[in-house]
Each structure stands twice: as C-alpha cells, then as structure tokens.
Coordinates of C-alpha atoms in Angstrom, one line a residue:
Chain A
M1 CA -5.8 13.0 -16.4
N2 CA -6.2 16.0 -14.1
S3 CA -9.6 15.0 -12.5
L4 CA -10.6 13.6 -9.2
Y5 CA -12.4 10.7 -10.8
T6 CA -9.1 9.4 -12.5
Y7 CA -7.3 9.1 -9.1
L8 CA -10.3 7.6 -7.3
F9 CA -10.7 5.0 -10.1
I10 CA -7.0 4.1 -9.8
A11 CA -7.3 3.8 -6.1
A12 CA -10.5 1.6 -6.3
L13 CA -8.7 -0.8 -8.8
L14 CA -5.7 -1.1 -6.5
F15 CA -8.0 -1.8 -3.5
S16 CA -9.9 -4.5 -5.4
L17 CA -6.6 -6.1 -6.5
G18 CA -5.5 -6.1 -2.8
I19 CA -8.8 -7.7 -1.7
F20 CA -8.4 -10.3 -4.4
G21 CA -4.9 -11.0 -3.2
V22 CA -5.9 -11.4 0.4
F23 CA -8.6 -13.9 -0.5
Q24 CA -6.6 -15.8 -3.0
R25 CA -3.2 -16.4 -1.3
R26 CA -2.5 -19.0 1.2
S27 CA 0.9 -17.7 2.3
L28 CA 0.9 -15.2 5.1
I29 CA 3.5 -13.0 3.5
G30 CA 1.5 -12.9 0.3
M31 CA -1.5 -11.7 2.3
L32 CA 0.6 -9.1 3.9
I33 CA 1.7 -7.8 0.6
A34 CA -1.9 -7.6 -0.6
I35 CA -2.8 -5.6 2.6
E36 CA 0.0 -3.2 1.8
L37 CA -1.6 -2.6 -1.7
M38 CA -5.0 -1.8 0.0
L39 CA -3.3 0.7 2.4
N40 CA -1.7 2.4 -0.6
A41 CA -5.0 2.7 -2.2
A42 CA -6.4 4.5 0.8
S43 CA -3.4 6.8 0.7
I44 CA -4.0 7.7 -2.9
N45 CA -7.7 8.5 -2.0
F46 CA -6.5 10.8 0.8
M47 CA -4.0 12.6 -1.5
A48 CA -6.6 12.9 -4.2
F49 CA -9.3 14.5 -1.9
N50 CA -6.5 16.6 -0.5
R51 CA -5.5 17.9 -4.0
F52 CA -9.1 18.6 -5.3
L53 CA -11.5 19.2 -2.5
A54 CA -10.0 19.9 0.9
P55 CA -9.9 23.4 2.3
D56 CA -6.4 23.0 3.6
P57 CA -4.0 21.0 1.4
I58 CA -1.7 20.1 4.3
V59 CA -4.0 17.9 6.2
G60 CA -4.2 15.1 3.6
Q61 CA -0.5 15.0 3.4
I62 CA -0.2 14.6 7.2
Y63 CA -2.9 11.8 7.1
T64 CA -0.9 10.0 4.5
L65 CA 2.2 10.2 6.6
F66 CA 0.3 8.7 9.5
I67 CA -1.0 5.9 7.3
M68 CA 2.6 5.2 6.4
G69 CA 3.6 5.1 10.1
I70 CA 0.8 2.7 10.9
A71 CA 1.6 0.5 8.0
A72 CA 5.3 0.3 9.2
A73 CA 4.2 -0.8 12.7
E74 CA 1.7 -3.3 11.2
A75 CA 4.3 -4.8 8.9
A76 CA 6.8 -5.1 11.8
I77 CA 4.3 -6.9 14.0
A78 CA 3.0 -9.1 11.2
L79 CA 6.5 -10.1 10.1
S80 CA 7.6 -11.1 13.6
I81 CA 4.3 -13.2 14.0
I82 CA 5.0 -14.8 10.7
V83 CA 8.5 -15.8 11.8
A84 CA 7.2 -17.1 15.1
V85 CA 4.5 -19.2 13.3
F86 CA 7.1 -20.6 10.9
R87 CA 9.3 -21.6 13.8
R88 CA 6.5 -23.4 15.4
L89 CA 4.8 -25.1 12.4
R90 CA 7.6 -25.1 9.8
S91 CA 5.2 -23.6 7.3
I92 CA 3.7 -20.2 6.6
N93 CA 0.7 -21.6 4.9
I94 CA -2.4 -20.1 6.5
E95 CA -4.4 -23.4 6.2
R96 CA -1.8 -25.2 8.4
A97 CA -2.1 -22.6 11.2
Q98 CA -5.2 -24.0 12.8
E99 CA -4.1 -25.1 16.3
L100 CA -6.8 -23.0 17.9
R101 CA -9.5 -24.7 15.9
G102 CA -12.3 -26.0 18.2
Chain B
M1 CA 8.7 20.2 -37.5
N2 CA 5.5 21.5 -36.0
S3 CA 4.4 18.1 -35.0
V4 CA 7.7 17.5 -33.2
Q5 CA 7.3 20.7 -31.3
S6 CA 3.8 19.8 -30.2
L7 CA 5.2 16.4 -29.1
I8 CA 7.6 18.1 -26.6
Q9 CA 5.0 20.4 -25.1
P10 CA 5.1 20.0 -21.3
Q11 CA 1.4 19.3 -21.1
F12 CA 1.8 16.4 -23.5
L13 CA 4.9 15.0 -21.8
A14 CA 3.0 15.2 -18.4
Q15 CA 0.2 13.2 -20.0
V16 CA 2.5 10.5 -21.3
G17 CA 4.3 10.4 -17.9
F18 CA 1.1 9.9 -16.1
V19 CA -0.1 7.1 -18.3
G20 CA 3.4 5.4 -17.9
I21 CA 3.3 5.8 -14.1
V22 CA -0.2 4.4 -13.9
A23 CA 0.7 1.4 -16.1
L24 CA 3.8 0.9 -13.9
T25 CA 1.6 0.9 -10.8
F26 CA -0.8 -1.7 -12.2
A27 CA 1.9 -3.8 -13.8
G28 CA 3.5 -4.0 -10.2
A29 CA 0.2 -4.7 -8.5
L30 CA -0.5 -7.6 -10.8
I31 CA 3.0 -9.0 -10.3
A32 CA 2.5 -8.6 -6.5
V33 CA -0.8 -10.5 -6.5
F34 CA -0.6 -13.3 -9.2
P35 CA 2.8 -15.2 -9.3
R36 CA 3.1 -18.0 -6.9
N37 CA 6.8 -17.4 -6.1
I38 CA 6.8 -15.1 -3.1
L39 CA 10.0 -13.3 -4.1
Y40 CA 8.4 -12.1 -7.4
N41 CA 5.5 -10.7 -5.3
V42 CA 7.8 -8.6 -3.3
L43 CA 9.6 -7.3 -6.4
G44 CA 6.2 -6.5 -7.9
L45 CA 5.2 -4.7 -4.7
I46 CA 8.4 -2.6 -5.0
V47 CA 7.5 -1.6 -8.6
C48 CA 3.9 -0.9 -7.6
L49 CA 5.0 1.4 -4.7
T50 CA 7.3 3.3 -6.9
G51 CA 4.4 3.9 -9.2
V52 CA 2.3 5.2 -6.4
A53 CA 5.1 7.6 -5.3
G54 CA 4.9 8.9 -9.0
I55 CA 1.2 9.4 -8.6
F56 CA 1.8 11.4 -5.4
V57 CA 4.1 13.6 -7.4
Y58 CA 1.3 14.2 -9.8
L59 CA -1.0 15.0 -6.9
G60 CA 1.3 17.8 -6.0
S61 CA 3.4 16.5 -3.1
P62 CA 7.0 15.4 -3.8
F63 CA 7.6 15.3 -0.1
V64 CA 5.1 12.5 0.5
A65 CA 6.4 10.7 -2.6
L66 CA 9.9 10.7 -1.2
M67 CA 8.5 9.5 2.2
E68 CA 6.6 6.7 0.3
L69 CA 9.9 5.6 -1.2
L70 CA 11.8 5.8 2.0
I71 CA 9.3 4.1 4.2
Y72 CA 7.6 1.6 1.9
V73 CA 10.3 0.6 -0.5
G74 CA 13.3 1.2 1.8
A75 CA 11.9 -0.2 5.0
I76 CA 8.7 -2.4 4.6
C77 CA 9.8 -4.2 1.4
I78 CA 13.3 -4.9 2.8
S79 CA 11.8 -6.3 6.0
I80 CA 9.4 -8.5 4.0
I81 CA 12.5 -9.8 2.1
F82 CA 14.1 -10.6 5.4
A83 CA 11.1 -12.4 6.7
I84 CA 11.1 -14.5 3.4
M85 CA 14.7 -15.5 4.0
L86 CA 14.0 -16.3 7.6
S87 CA 11.0 -18.5 6.8
R88 CA 10.2 -20.9 4.0
P89 CA 13.1 -22.0 1.8
L90 CA 12.3 -21.0 -1.8
H91 CA 13.5 -24.2 -3.5
L92 CA 10.7 -26.3 -1.9
S93 CA 7.8 -27.0 -4.2
L94 CA 5.0 -24.6 -4.1
P95 CA 1.5 -25.7 -3.0
K96 CA -0.9 -26.1 -5.9
R97 CA -3.4 -23.3 -6.5
R98 CA -7.0 -24.3 -6.3
L99 CA -9.2 -22.9 -9.1
P100 CA -12.5 -22.5 -7.2
K101 CA -10.7 -20.4 -4.6
V102 CA -9.1 -18.1 -7.2
G103 CA -12.6 -17.8 -8.9
L104 CA -14.3 -16.9 -5.7
A105 CA -11.6 -14.3 -4.8
M106 CA -11.9 -12.8 -8.2
G107 CA -15.6 -12.5 -7.7
V108 CA -15.3 -10.8 -4.4
G109 CA -12.7 -8.4 -5.8
A110 CA -15.0 -7.6 -8.8
V111 CA -18.0 -7.0 -6.5
V112 CA -15.9 -4.6 -4.4
F113 CA -14.6 -2.8 -7.4
I114 CA -18.1 -2.4 -9.0
A115 CA -19.5 -1.1 -5.7
L116 CA -16.6 1.4 -5.2
S117 CA -16.7 2.7 -8.8
T118 CA -20.5 3.1 -8.5
I119 CA -20.1 5.2 -5.5
I120 CA -17.3 7.2 -7.0
F121 CA -19.3 8.1 -10.1
R122 CA -22.6 8.6 -8.5
T123 CA -21.3 11.1 -5.9
A124 CA -21.2 14.7 -6.8
W125 CA -17.9 15.7 -5.2
E126 CA -17.9 19.4 -4.1
P127 CA -14.6 21.2 -3.5
A128 CA -14.5 23.3 -0.4
L129 CA -15.6 26.9 -0.8
V130 CA -12.3 28.5 0.5
R131 CA -9.1 26.6 -0.4
S132 CA -5.8 27.7 0.6
D133 CA -2.9 27.0 -1.8
D134 CA -0.1 26.6 0.7
W135 CA 1.7 23.3 -0.2
S136 CA 5.0 23.9 1.3
V137 CA 6.9 21.5 3.5
T138 CA 7.5 24.3 6.0
T139 CA 3.8 24.5 6.7
L140 CA 3.6 20.8 6.9
G141 CA 6.3 20.7 9.6
K142 CA 4.6 23.6 11.4
Y143 CA 1.3 21.6 11.5
L144 CA 3.0 18.4 12.6
L145 CA 4.5 20.2 15.6
T146 CA 1.5 22.3 16.6
R147 CA -2.0 21.2 15.7
Y148 CA -1.2 17.5 15.1
D149 CA 1.4 17.2 17.8
L150 CA -0.5 14.7 19.8
V151 CA -1.1 12.4 16.9
F152 CA 2.5 12.6 15.9
E153 CA 3.6 11.6 19.4
A154 CA 1.1 8.9 19.5
I155 CA 2.4 7.5 16.2
S156 CA 5.9 7.5 17.6
L157 CA 4.7 5.6 20.6
V158 CA 2.9 3.1 18.5
L159 CA 6.0 2.5 16.4
L160 CA 8.2 2.1 19.5
V161 CA 5.8 -0.4 21.0
A162 CA 5.5 -2.2 17.7
I163 CA 9.2 -2.6 17.3
L164 CA 9.6 -3.8 21.0
G165 CA 6.7 -6.2 20.5
A166 CA 8.3 -7.6 17.3
I167 CA 11.5 -8.2 19.1
V168 CA 9.8 -9.9 22.0
I169 CA 7.5 -12.1 19.8
S170 CA 10.3 -13.4 17.6
G171 CA 12.6 -13.8 20.7
Y172 CA 10.1 -15.9 22.7
A173 CA 9.4 -18.1 19.6
R174 CA 13.1 -19.0 19.5
R175 CA 13.3 -19.9 23.2
S176 CA 10.1 -22.0 23.4
P177 CA 10.6 -25.6 22.2
S178 CA 8.4 -26.4 19.3

C-alpha cells in the first residue's frame, strides 16, 4: 500500500478511464466529466511524487492547488460554452455541433 | 482474542481503509464514464472525487484533501448539475450507443494504460538526496505568499477572467436570436 508504484498505478488507471470516456461519449457534459477524471489523475501523480520523491514536500501540494484552480476556470468556461451551444442548436450532442464544417 | 486484537491494529485498519477508498474511487469513475444518463455520471464523479480526497489523506495532506472536496465536489460538480438542468431535458430519449465507437475508445484507453504502466514500472524512481519533512499548512501558506506569489496572483486573474468570460458567453447566447 505504501509505495510510489501503487499510487502511480491508480493514477494511470484513472487517466485511461478518462481517455476512454472522452472518446466514447457524445454529450459535451459527459466529455467534461471525463476530462475532470484525467485532471484528478494528474493531481494524484503530483501528490505521490511529492510524498515519495520530492526534496520539499510543500511544492507538490501547491501544484495540486494550482491544478484545482485551473480546473475550476476550465469548468466555468466549458459549461458556459455548453449552455450557449445548447441555446443555439437545442442539443449538446457533439455530432450535431458542426456548423463550422467545411 | 488474539486475532481480534490483531484485527484492530492501526496498520491493518489503515490497509483496509486504503483498499476501501481505492475501490470507492474506481466505482465512482466507472459510474462517471459508463451509464448513459448524464445525471448518474455526475453522481459517479462526486463519489470518485471523494475517493481521490481520501487518497490525498493517505498521501499525507489533509489540507489538499479538504480543498479537493471544497473545490471539486462543492463547486465544479454543482455547476455541472446546473448546466445539466439548463440544457437538455432528462426525460427525452437518449441517443443509442454505437458499439464500434465504444470498442475503439476502449482500445485507445487500453493502449494508453499499457504505455503508462510500462513507463511506471520500467523507470527507477530515485528519491531526492535531502528531503525536508515539513508538511505543515503554515509553511504552505508562507510559500504561497512568497516564492509562489506570482503564480498565485496569475491563478486569481485567470479565475476572474474565466468567470467574467463565462457570464459574457452565456449572456450573448441569450441575446442573439437562434
């Protein structure tokens, strides 16, 4: 339980689940949820390296906090875009949002 | 009697708790990815993020775990639920899932997972030679206001711009005729 490999393995599994979700979903909100999973996998990696390898165990925590801030900004922008797309197309299916298609 | 006492050893309890938290995380992640009803996905995401917060506790930082609960579960998941309520009505029939697409996505995920775990187990991770053991929140706050001050301010600015941008985007969408 208390080794670096366990945590890295958990993070890798979470990240692959996120990638699977992004490719498999067609609803924009589902893709956003999968992206949140991937960001969390990255946070777990930072915290694990921070716990087992880093010279200064504060830096990894600060980095994780920054990831959370960026994720909050990203979620706000993405959700407002989703609401705008829905008002325009009456759908959040990614395959209907192809007005820019050449 | 002896076996009961060995069962309530703190070491053993910590092991059981860790396995439970990891199981919770992956159960939540599976619920977040697989069901077609979008509301189940958000509830799964909440369960998964709670599990990740528990993993952060095991990694020695209750502060970051609380921040995870506060920001992810308290803010991001709630705003996702708001976006769901503002967009597609839930009672409409869901689009059918196409099997080839799911298969391809599973293949991509498996390839990424195999590549990542190969890298993880092939690399010889070396801990730093000198490691300080100062984990306190006091030091974290000191670092945030001294060495990482610029990044901290930049994050605040990014958040402000993101919130203003979100308001502007959804506001313009309302005014423009569709």
